[in-house]
Amino acid sequence: MPKQSTPVNYGGQAVIEGVMFGGKNVNVTAVRRKSGEITYLEVPRTDKPWVRSLRRIPLLRGIVSLIDSSAKGSRHLNYATDAYSEDQMDPEEYAKEKEKEQSKTNLSMILGVAAVGILSLIVGKLIFTVVPATIEGFLFGRLFQSQFLHTLLEGFIKIVLLLAYLWGISQTPMIKRLFQYHGAEHKVITAYENGSELTPEKVQQFSRLHYRCGSSFIILTVIVGVLIYSLFHWDGMTERIIQRIVLLPVVIGVSFEVLKFTNSLRDVPVLRYLGYPGLWLQLLTTKEPTLDQIEVSIASFNRMRELDAQLERQTATATMPDASPDPVKG
């Protein structure tokens, strides 16, 4: 099959026993149930006009994309988690648990699933920003005066903590399977971008690493953060931490632009190496998937593209008197 000249830049994420893919008009999650059946969550994308406008503004679009993906991804993560819990529990026990959850007043019920996803993102970013700076200040604060060196050590501590965390969680069976589905997601996107037929055997031949992965974004925020933080002077640990928190949106925005830039250069023989740190991190965040896992990823991708095409046609005929499009599940 000839290579496609202008493939769409699809994105996705791994969930428990499945994969979510985002299209232009719909997000689809496919999960493998205990019975072997593949079930789907299909949610139309409803971006507000002001969100679409912000996505076009350099620096701001990175922050908007990160918050938006966290909010929308939470629903798909919950769907996969519920499906997994239902498969693992006795039907009566699962029904009781669901009833108990619905009767409880918890954070998800108060704020909504999307808001909890955004809150988790913010808390995680703040912790990952504050803790390394605090550790570096405690260990090396009195040893030398160079703030650039302190910032460099802070970045090194961030990377060590990140690698240790990822390696630690990857040892658990559930996270290992999640990382396998992450690899399956990458393989499907890469196969599509190379114009390959999407069968498990052919998709398996492609790399599990991909330039546009969120793992690449994580490592870039560390590298970019060192450069940006080194431009500002601080006096004392309190000012240093406040400065890091205030500059966090800037780091995220610049890192997103760098990621887009390095991705655009991945076919340039020398400059492609700019994206290698992110690819190296993916050696931890992805694992080689099985053919069954790739089958789930292909099912999600194909269903997303199928619904995307349906919604495109429905939009094109929306003004016709006899048009009566069927709603998408979600």
Coordinates of N, CA, C and O in Angstrom, one line a residue, residues 124-304:
G124 N -0.4 16.9 40.5 CA 0.8 16.1 40.1 C 1.9 17.0 39.6 O 3.0 16.8 40.0
K125 N 1.5 18.0 38.8 CA 2.5 18.9 38.3 C 3.2 19.7 39.4 O 4.4 20.0 39.5
L126 N 2.4 20.2 40.4 CA 2.9 21.0 41.5 C 3.8 20.1 42.4 O 4.9 20.6 42.8
I127 N 3.5 18.9 42.7 CA 4.3 18.0 43.5 C 5.6 17.8 42.7 O 6.7 17.9 43.3
F128 N 5.6 17.5 41.4 CA 6.8 17.2 40.7 C 7.6 18.4 40.5 O 8.8 18.3 40.2
T129 N 7.1 19.6 40.7 CA 7.8 20.9 40.6 C 8.5 21.2 42.0 O 9.6 21.6 42.1
V130 N 7.7 21.1 43.1 CA 8.1 21.5 44.4 C 9.1 20.5 45.0 O 10.1 20.9 45.6
V131 N 8.8 19.2 45.0 CA 9.7 18.2 45.7 C 11.1 18.3 45.2 O 12.0 18.3 46.1
P132 N 11.4 18.2 43.9 CA 12.8 18.2 43.5 C 13.6 19.5 44.0 O 14.8 19.4 44.4
A133 N 12.9 20.6 43.9 CA 13.6 21.9 44.3 C 13.9 21.8 45.8 O 14.9 22.3 46.3
T134 N 12.9 21.3 46.6 CA 13.1 21.2 48.0 C 14.3 20.2 48.4 O 15.1 20.5 49.2
I135 N 14.3 19.1 47.7 CA 15.4 18.1 48.0 C 16.7 18.7 47.6 O 17.7 18.5 48.4
E136 N 16.8 19.3 46.4 CA 18.1 19.9 46.0 C 18.6 21.0 47.0 O 19.7 21.0 47.4
G137 N 17.6 21.8 47.5 CA 18.0 22.9 48.4 C 18.5 22.3 49.7 O 19.4 22.8 50.4
F138 N 17.8 21.2 50.2 CA 18.2 20.5 51.4 C 19.6 19.9 51.3 O 20.4 20.0 52.3
L139 N 19.9 19.2 50.2 CA 21.1 18.5 50.0 C 22.3 19.4 49.7 O 23.4 19.2 50.1
F140 N 22.1 20.4 48.8 CA 23.2 21.1 48.2 C 23.1 22.6 48.4 O 23.9 23.4 48.0
G141 N 22.1 23.1 49.2 CA 21.8 24.5 49.3 C 23.0 25.3 49.8 O 23.2 26.5 49.4
R142 N 23.8 24.8 50.7 CA 24.9 25.5 51.4 C 26.2 25.2 50.8 O 27.3 25.7 51.3
L143 N 26.3 24.4 49.8 CA 27.6 23.9 49.3 C 28.3 24.9 48.3 O 29.5 25.0 48.2
F144 N 27.5 25.6 47.5 CA 28.0 26.5 46.5 C 27.0 27.6 46.2 O 25.8 27.5 46.5
Q145 N 27.4 28.7 45.5 CA 26.5 29.8 45.2 C 25.9 29.8 43.9 O 24.9 30.5 43.7
S146 N 26.4 29.1 42.9 CA 25.9 29.2 41.5 C 24.4 28.7 41.4 O 24.2 27.5 41.6
Q147 N 23.5 29.6 41.1 CA 22.1 29.2 41.0 C 21.9 28.4 39.8 O 21.0 27.5 39.8
F148 N 22.7 28.6 38.7 CA 22.5 27.7 37.5 C 22.8 26.3 37.9 O 22.1 25.4 37.4
L149 N 23.9 26.1 38.6 CA 24.3 24.7 39.0 C 23.2 24.1 39.9 O 22.9 22.9 39.8
H150 N 22.6 24.9 40.8 CA 21.5 24.4 41.7 C 20.3 24.0 40.8 O 19.7 23.0 41.0
T151 N 20.0 24.8 39.8 CA 18.9 24.5 38.9 C 19.2 23.2 38.1 O 18.3 22.4 37.9
L152 N 20.5 23.1 37.7 CA 20.9 21.9 36.9 C 20.7 20.6 37.8 O 20.2 19.6 37.3
L153 N 21.1 20.7 39.0 CA 21.0 19.6 40.0 C 19.5 19.3 40.2 O 19.1 18.2 40.4
E154 N 18.7 20.4 40.3 CA 17.3 20.2 40.5 C 16.7 19.4 39.3 O 15.9 18.5 39.5
G155 N 17.1 19.7 38.1 CA 16.6 19.0 37.0 C 17.1 17.6 37.0 O 16.3 16.6 36.6
F156 N 18.3 17.3 37.4 CA 18.8 16.0 37.5 C 18.0 15.1 38.5 O 17.7 14.0 38.3
I157 N 17.7 15.8 39.7 CA 16.9 15.1 40.7 C 15.5 14.7 40.2 O 15.0 13.7 40.4
K158 N 14.9 15.7 39.4 CA 13.6 15.4 38.8 C 13.7 14.2 37.9 O 12.8 13.3 37.9
I159 N 14.7 14.1 37.1 CA 14.8 12.9 36.1 C 15.0 11.7 36.9 O 14.4 10.6 36.6
V160 N 15.8 11.7 38.0 CA 16.1 10.5 38.8 C 14.8 10.0 39.4 O 14.4 8.8 39.4
L161 N 14.0 11.0 40.0 CA 12.7 10.7 40.7 C 11.7 10.1 39.6 O 11.0 9.1 39.9
L162 N 11.7 10.7 38.4 CA 10.8 10.3 37.4 C 11.1 8.9 37.0 O 10.2 8.0 36.9
L163 N 12.4 8.6 36.7 CA 12.8 7.3 36.3 C 12.6 6.2 37.3 O 12.1 5.1 37.0
A164 N 12.8 6.6 38.6 CA 12.6 5.6 39.7 C 11.1 5.3 39.8 O 10.8 4.2 40.1
Y165 N 10.3 6.4 39.7 CA 8.9 6.2 39.8 C 8.3 5.3 38.7 O 7.6 4.3 39.0
L166 N 8.7 5.6 37.5 CA 8.2 4.8 36.3 C 8.7 3.4 36.4 O 8.0 2.4 36.1
W167 N 10.0 3.2 36.8 CA 10.5 1.8 36.9 C 9.8 1.0 38.0 O 9.4 -0.1 37.8
G168 N 9.5 1.7 39.1 CA 8.9 1.1 40.2 C 7.4 0.6 39.9 O 7.1 -0.6 40.1
I169 N 6.7 1.5 39.3 CA 5.3 1.1 39.0 C 5.2 0.1 37.8 O 4.3 -0.7 37.7
S170 N 6.2 0.1 36.9 CA 6.2 -0.8 35.8 C 6.4 -2.3 36.2 O 6.3 -3.2 35.4
Q171 N 6.8 -2.5 37.5 CA 7.1 -3.8 38.0 C 5.7 -4.5 38.4 O 5.7 -5.7 38.6
T172 N 4.7 -3.7 38.6 CA 3.4 -4.3 38.9 C 2.7 -4.9 37.7 O 2.8 -4.2 36.6
P173 N 2.1 -6.0 37.8 CA 1.4 -6.6 36.6 C 0.4 -5.7 35.9 O 0.4 -5.7 34.6
M174 N -0.4 -5.0 36.6 CA -1.4 -4.2 36.0 C -0.8 -3.0 35.2 O -1.2 -2.7 34.0
I175 N 0.2 -2.3 35.8 CA 0.9 -1.2 35.1 C 1.7 -1.8 33.9 O 1.8 -1.1 32.8
K176 N 2.3 -2.9 34.0 CA 3.0 -3.5 32.9 C 2.1 -3.7 31.7 O 2.4 -3.4 30.6
R177 N 0.9 -4.2 32.0 CA -0.1 -4.4 30.9 C -0.6 -3.1 30.3 O -0.8 -2.9 29.1
L178 N -0.7 -2.1 31.2 CA -1.1 -0.7 30.7 C 0.0 -0.2 29.8 O -0.3 0.4 28.7
F179 N 1.3 -0.4 30.1 CA 2.3 0.0 29.3 C 2.4 -0.8 28.0 O 2.8 -0.2 26.9
Q180 N 1.9 -2.0 28.0 CA 1.9 -2.8 26.8 C 0.8 -2.2 25.8 O 1.0 -2.1 24.6
Y181 N -0.3 -1.8 26.4 CA -1.4 -1.2 25.6 C -0.9 0.2 25.1 O -1.3 0.7 24.0
H182 N 0.0 0.9 25.9 CA 0.6 2.1 25.4 C 1.4 1.8 24.2 O 1.4 2.6 23.2
G183 N 2.2 0.8 24.2 CA 3.0 0.4 23.1 C 2.1 0.0 21.9 O 2.4 0.4 20.7
A184 N 1.0 -0.6 22.1 CA 0.1 -1.0 21.1 C -0.5 0.2 20.4 O -0.7 0.3 19.2
E185 N -0.8 1.2 21.2 CA -1.4 2.5 20.7 C -0.4 3.1 19.7 O -0.7 3.6 18.6
H186 N 0.9 3.2 20.2 CA 2.0 3.8 19.3 C 2.1 3.0 18.0 O 2.3 3.6 17.0
K187 N 2.1 1.7 18.1 CA 2.3 0.9 16.9 C 1.2 1.1 15.9 O 1.5 1.2 14.7
V188 N 0.0 1.3 16.3 CA -1.1 1.5 15.4 C -1.0 2.8 14.7 O -1.2 2.9 13.5
I189 N -0.7 3.9 15.5 CA -0.5 5.2 14.9 C 0.6 5.2 13.9 O 0.5 5.8 12.8
T190 N 1.8 4.6 14.3 CA 2.9 4.5 13.4 C 2.6 3.8 12.1 O 3.0 4.2 11.0
A191 N 1.9 2.7 12.3 CA 1.5 1.9 11.1 C 0.6 2.7 10.2 O 0.8 2.7 8.9
Y192 N -0.4 3.4 10.8 CA -1.3 4.2 10.0 C -0.5 5.3 9.2 O -0.7 5.5 8.0
E193 N 0.4 6.0 9.9 CA 1.2 7.0 9.3 C 2.1 6.5 8.2 O 2.5 7.3 7.4
N194 N 2.5 5.3 8.3 CA 3.3 4.7 7.2 C 2.5 4.0 6.1 O 3.0 3.3 5.2
G195 N 1.1 4.1 6.2 CA 0.3 3.6 5.2 C 0.2 2.1 5.2 O -0.2 1.5 4.2
S196 N 0.4 1.5 6.3 CA 0.4 0.0 6.4 C -1.0 -0.5 6.6 O -1.9 0.2 7.2
E197 N -1.3 -1.7 6.2 CA -2.6 -2.4 6.5 C -2.6 -2.6 8.0 O -1.6 -3.1 8.6
L198 N -3.8 -2.3 8.6 CA -3.9 -2.4 10.1 C -4.4 -3.8 10.5 O -5.6 -4.0 10.8
T199 N -3.4 -4.8 10.5 CA -3.7 -6.1 11.0 C -2.7 -6.3 12.1 O -1.6 -5.7 12.1
P200 N -3.1 -7.1 13.1 CA -2.2 -7.3 14.3 C -0.7 -7.7 13.9 O 0.2 -7.2 14.4
E201 N -0.6 -8.6 12.9 CA 0.7 -9.1 12.5 C 1.5 -8.0 11.9 O 2.7 -7.9 12.1
K202 N 0.9 -7.2 11.0 CA 1.7 -6.1 10.4 C 2.0 -4.9 11.3 O 3.0 -4.3 11.2
V203 N 1.0 -4.6 12.1 CA 1.2 -3.5 13.1 C 2.3 -3.9 14.1 O 3.1 -3.0 14.5
Q204 N 2.4 -5.1 14.5 CA 3.4 -5.6 15.4 C 4.8 -5.3 14.9 O 5.7 -5.1 15.8
Q205 N 5.0 -5.2 13.6 CA 6.4 -5.0 13.1 C 6.9 -3.5 13.4 O 8.1 -3.3 13.2
F206 N 6.0 -2.6 13.7 CA 6.4 -1.2 13.9 C 6.9 -1.0 15.3 O 6.7 -1.7 16.2
S207 N 7.6 0.2 15.5 CA 8.2 0.5 16.8 C 7.1 0.9 17.8 O 6.1 1.5 17.4
R208 N 7.4 0.6 19.0 CA 6.5 1.0 20.1 C 6.8 2.5 20.6 O 6.1 3.0 21.5
L209 N 7.8 3.1 20.0 CA 8.2 4.5 20.4 C 7.6 5.4 19.3 O 7.6 5.2 18.1
H210 N 7.2 6.6 19.8 CA 6.7 7.6 18.9 C 7.0 9.0 19.4 O 6.9 9.3 20.6
Y211 N 7.4 9.9 18.4 CA 7.8 11.2 18.8 C 6.8 12.1 19.5 O 7.1 12.9 20.3
R212 N 5.5 11.9 19.2 CA 4.5 12.8 19.7 C 3.9 12.3 21.1 O 2.9 12.8 21.6
C213 N 4.6 11.3 21.7 CA 4.0 10.7 22.9 C 4.1 11.7 24.1 O 5.0 12.6 24.1
G214 N 3.2 11.6 25.0 CA 3.2 12.4 26.2 C 4.4 12.2 27.1 O 4.9 13.1 27.8
S215 N 5.0 11.0 26.9 CA 6.3 10.7 27.7 C 7.4 11.7 27.2 O 8.2 12.1 28.0
S216 N 7.4 11.9 25.9 CA 8.4 12.9 25.3 C 8.2 14.3 25.9 O 9.1 15.0 26.3
F217 N 6.9 14.6 26.1 CA 6.5 15.9 26.7 C 7.0 16.0 28.1 O 7.5 17.1 28.5
I218 N 6.9 15.0 28.9 CA 7.3 15.0 30.3 C 8.8 15.3 30.4 O 9.3 16.1 31.2
I219 N 9.7 14.6 29.6 CA 11.1 14.8 29.7 C 11.5 16.2 29.2 O 12.4 16.8 29.7
L220 N 10.7 16.7 28.2 CA 11.0 18.0 27.7 C 10.7 19.1 28.7 O 11.5 20.1 28.8
T221 N 9.7 18.9 29.5 CA 9.4 19.9 30.6 C 10.6 20.0 31.6 O 10.8 21.1 32.1
V222 N 11.3 18.9 31.8 CA 12.4 18.9 32.7 C 13.6 19.7 32.1 O 14.2 20.6 32.7
I223 N 13.9 19.4 30.8 CA 15.0 20.0 30.1 C 14.7 21.5 29.9 O 15.5 22.4 30.2
V224 N 13.5 21.8 29.4 CA 13.1 23.2 29.2 C 13.0 24.0 30.5 O 13.4 25.2 30.6
G225 N 12.6 23.3 31.6 CA 12.5 23.9 32.9 C 13.8 24.4 33.4 O 14.0 25.5 33.9
V226 N 14.9 23.6 33.2 CA 16.2 24.0 33.6 C 16.6 25.3 32.9 O 17.2 26.2 33.6
L227 N 16.4 25.3 31.6 CA 16.8 26.5 30.9 C 16.0 27.8 31.3 O 16.6 28.9 31.5
I228 N 14.7 27.6 31.5 CA 13.9 28.8 31.8 C 14.1 29.2 33.3 O 14.3 30.4 33.6
Y229 N 14.2 28.3 34.2 CA 14.4 28.6 35.6 C 15.8 29.3 35.8 O 16.0 30.2 36.7
S230 N 16.8 28.9 35.0 CA 18.1 29.5 35.1 C 18.2 31.0 34.7 O 19.2 31.7 35.0
L231 N 17.1 31.5 34.1 CA 17.1 32.9 33.7 C 16.7 33.8 34.8 O 16.8 35.0 34.6
F232 N 16.2 33.3 35.9 CA 15.6 34.1 37.0 C 16.4 33.9 38.3 O 16.7 32.7 38.6
H233 N 16.6 35.0 39.0 CA 17.3 34.9 40.3 C 16.3 34.7 41.4 O 15.2 35.2 41.3
W234 N 16.7 34.0 42.4 CA 15.8 33.8 43.6 C 16.6 33.9 44.9 O 17.8 33.6 44.9
D235 N 16.0 34.3 45.9 CA 16.6 34.5 47.2 C 15.9 33.6 48.2 O 14.7 33.9 48.6
G236 N 16.4 32.5 48.6 CA 15.8 31.6 49.6 C 14.9 30.6 49.0 O 14.4 30.7 47.8
M237 N 14.6 29.5 49.7 CA 13.8 28.4 49.2 C 12.4 28.8 48.9 O 11.8 28.4 47.9
T238 N 11.8 29.6 49.8 CA 10.4 30.0 49.6 C 10.2 30.7 48.2 O 9.3 30.4 47.4
E239 N 11.1 31.7 48.0 CA 11.0 32.4 46.7 C 11.3 31.5 45.5 O 10.7 31.6 44.5
R240 N 12.2 30.6 45.7 CA 12.5 29.6 44.6 C 11.3 28.8 44.3 O 11.0 28.6 43.1
I241 N 10.6 28.3 45.3 CA 9.5 27.4 45.0 C 8.3 28.2 44.4 O 7.7 27.8 43.4
I242 N 8.1 29.4 44.9 CA 7.0 30.3 44.3 C 7.3 30.6 42.9 O 6.4 30.5 42.0
Q243 N 8.6 30.9 42.6 CA 9.0 31.2 41.2 C 8.8 30.0 40.3 O 8.3 30.1 39.2
R244 N 9.1 28.8 40.8 CA 8.9 27.6 40.0 C 7.4 27.4 39.7 O 7.0 27.0 38.5
I245 N 6.5 27.6 40.7 CA 5.1 27.4 40.5 C 4.6 28.5 39.5 O 3.8 28.1 38.6
V246 N 5.0 29.7 39.6 CA 4.5 30.8 38.7 C 5.0 30.5 37.3 O 4.2 30.8 36.3
L247 N 6.2 30.0 37.1 CA 6.7 29.8 35.8 C 6.3 28.5 35.2 O 6.6 28.2 34.0
L248 N 5.6 27.6 35.9 CA 5.2 26.3 35.4 C 4.4 26.4 34.1 O 4.6 25.7 33.2
P249 N 3.4 27.3 34.0 CA 2.6 27.4 32.7 C 3.6 27.8 31.6 O 3.3 27.4 30.4
V250 N 4.6 28.6 31.8 CA 5.5 29.0 30.8 C 6.3 27.8 30.3 O 6.5 27.5 29.1
V251 N 6.8 27.0 31.3 CA 7.5 25.8 31.0 C 6.7 24.8 30.1 O 7.2 24.2 29.2
I252 N 5.4 24.6 30.5 CA 4.5 23.7 29.8 C 4.3 24.3 28.4 O 4.4 23.5 27.4
G253 N 4.0 25.6 28.2 CA 3.8 26.1 26.9 C 5.0 26.0 26.0 O 4.9 25.6 24.8
V254 N 6.2 26.3 26.5 CA 7.4 26.2 25.7 C 7.7 24.8 25.3 O 8.1 24.5 24.2
S255 N 7.5 23.9 26.3 CA 7.8 22.5 26.1 C 6.9 21.9 25.0 O 7.4 21.1 24.1
F256 N 5.7 22.3 24.9 CA 4.7 21.9 23.9 C 5.2 22.3 22.5 O 5.2 21.6 21.6
E257 N 5.7 23.6 22.4 CA 6.2 24.1 21.2 C 7.5 23.3 20.7 O 7.6 23.0 19.5
V258 N 8.3 23.0 21.7 CA 9.5 22.3 21.4 C 9.2 20.9 20.9 O 9.8 20.4 19.9
L259 N 8.2 20.3 21.5 CA 7.8 18.9 21.1 C 7.3 19.0 19.7 O 7.6 18.1 18.8
K260 N 6.4 20.0 19.3 CA 5.9 20.1 17.9 C 7.1 20.3 17.0 O 7.1 19.7 15.9
F261 N 8.1 21.1 17.4 CA 9.2 21.4 16.5 C 10.1 20.2 16.3 O 10.4 19.8 15.2
T262 N 10.4 19.4 17.4 CA 11.2 18.2 17.2 C 10.5 17.2 16.4 O 11.1 16.4 15.6
N263 N 9.2 17.1 16.5 CA 8.4 16.1 15.8 C 8.5 16.5 14.3 O 8.5 15.6 13.4
S264 N 8.5 17.8 14.0 CA 8.5 18.2 12.6 C 9.9 17.9 11.9 O 10.0 17.9 10.7
L265 N 10.9 17.6 12.8 CA 12.3 17.4 12.3 C 12.7 15.9 12.3 O 13.8 15.6 12.1
R266 N 11.7 15.1 12.6 CA 12.1 13.7 12.9 C 12.6 13.0 11.6 O 13.2 11.9 11.7
D267 N 12.3 13.6 10.4 CA 12.8 13.0 9.2 C 14.1 13.6 8.7 O 14.7 13.2 7.7
V268 N 14.6 14.6 9.5 CA 15.9 15.3 9.1 C 17.0 14.5 9.8 O 17.0 14.3 11.0
P269 N 17.9 13.9 9.0 CA 18.9 13.0 9.6 C 19.7 13.4 10.8 O 19.8 12.7 11.8
V270 N 20.1 14.7 10.9 CA 20.8 15.2 12.1 C 19.9 15.7 13.2 O 20.0 15.3 14.4
L271 N 19.0 16.5 12.8 CA 18.1 17.2 13.8 C 17.1 16.3 14.5 O 16.6 16.6 15.5
R272 N 16.9 15.1 13.9 CA 15.9 14.1 14.5 C 16.4 13.7 15.9 O 15.6 13.3 16.7
Y273 N 17.7 13.9 16.2 CA 18.2 13.4 17.5 C 17.7 14.3 18.6 O 17.8 14.0 19.8
L274 N 17.1 15.5 18.3 CA 16.5 16.4 19.3 C 15.4 15.7 20.1 O 15.1 16.0 21.2
G275 N 14.7 14.8 19.4 CA 13.6 14.1 20.0 C 13.9 12.8 20.7 O 13.1 12.2 21.3
Y276 N 15.2 12.5 20.8 CA 15.6 11.2 21.3 C 15.4 11.1 22.8 O 15.1 10.0 23.3
P277 N 15.6 12.1 23.6 CA 15.4 12.0 25.1 C 14.0 11.5 25.4 O 13.8 10.6 26.3
G278 N 13.0 12.0 24.7 CA 11.6 11.5 24.9 C 11.4 10.0 24.4 O 10.7 9.3 25.1
L279 N 12.1 9.7 23.4 CA 12.0 8.3 22.9 C 12.7 7.3 23.9 O 12.2 6.2 24.2
W280 N 13.8 7.8 24.5 CA 14.5 7.0 25.5 C 13.5 6.7 26.8 O 13.5 5.6 27.3
L281 N 12.8 7.8 27.2 CA 11.9 7.6 28.3 C 10.8 6.6 28.0 O 10.3 5.9 28.9
Q282 N 10.4 6.6 26.7 CA 9.3 5.6 26.3 C 9.8 4.2 26.4 O 8.9 3.3 26.4
L283 N 11.1 4.0 26.6 CA 11.6 2.6 26.8 C 11.0 2.1 28.2 O 10.9 0.9 28.4
L284 N 10.7 3.0 29.1 CA 10.1 2.7 30.3 C 8.6 2.7 30.3 O 7.9 1.9 30.9
T285 N 8.0 3.7 29.6 CA 6.6 3.9 29.6 C 5.8 3.0 28.6 O 4.6 3.1 28.6
T286 N 6.5 2.3 27.8 CA 5.9 1.4 26.8 C 6.5 0.0 26.9 O 7.7 -0.1 27.3
K287 N 5.7 -1.0 26.7 CA 6.3 -2.4 26.6 C 5.8 -3.0 25.3 O 4.8 -2.5 24.7
E288 N 6.4 -4.0 24.9 CA 6.0 -4.7 23.6 C 4.6 -5.4 23.9 O 4.5 -6.2 24.8
P289 N 3.6 -5.1 23.1 CA 2.3 -5.6 23.3 C 2.2 -7.0 22.6 O 3.0 -7.4 21.8
T290 N 1.1 -7.7 23.0 CA 0.8 -9.0 22.4 C -0.1 -8.7 21.2 O -0.6 -7.6 21.1
L291 N -0.3 -9.7 20.4 CA -1.2 -9.5 19.2 C -2.6 -9.2 19.7 O -3.3 -8.5 19.0
D292 N -3.1 -9.8 20.8 CA -4.4 -9.6 21.3 C -4.6 -8.1 21.7 O -5.6 -7.5 21.5
Q293 N -3.5 -7.5 22.3 CA -3.6 -6.1 22.7 C -3.6 -5.2 21.5 O -4.3 -4.2 21.5
I294 N -2.8 -5.6 20.5 CA -2.8 -4.8 19.3 C -4.2 -4.8 18.6 O -4.6 -3.8 18.0
E295 N -4.8 -6.0 18.7 CA -6.2 -6.1 18.1 C -7.1 -5.1 18.7 O -7.9 -4.5 18.1
V296 N -7.0 -5.0 20.1 CA -7.9 -4.0 20.8 C -7.6 -2.6 20.3 O -8.5 -1.8 20.0
S297 N -6.3 -2.3 20.2 CA -5.9 -0.9 19.7 C -6.4 -0.7 18.3 O -6.9 0.4 18.0
I298 N -6.3 -1.6 17.4 CA -6.8 -1.5 16.0 C -8.3 -1.3 16.0 O -8.8 -0.4 15.3
A299 N -9.0 -2.0 16.9 CA -10.4 -1.9 17.0 C -10.9 -0.5 17.4 O -11.8 0.1 16.8
S300 N -10.2 0.0 18.4 CA -10.4 1.4 18.8 C -10.2 2.4 17.7 O -11.0 3.3 17.5
F301 N -9.0 2.3 17.1 CA -8.6 3.2 16.0 C -9.6 3.2 14.8 O -10.1 4.2 14.3
N302 N -10.0 2.0 14.4 CA -10.9 1.8 13.3 C -12.3 2.4 13.6 O -12.9 3.0 12.8
R303 N -12.7 2.1 14.8 CA -14.1 2.6 15.2 C -14.0 4.1 15.3 O -15.0 4.7 14.9
M304 N -13.0 4.7 15.8 CA -12.8 6.1 15.9 C -12.9 6.7 14.5 O -13.6 7.7 14.2

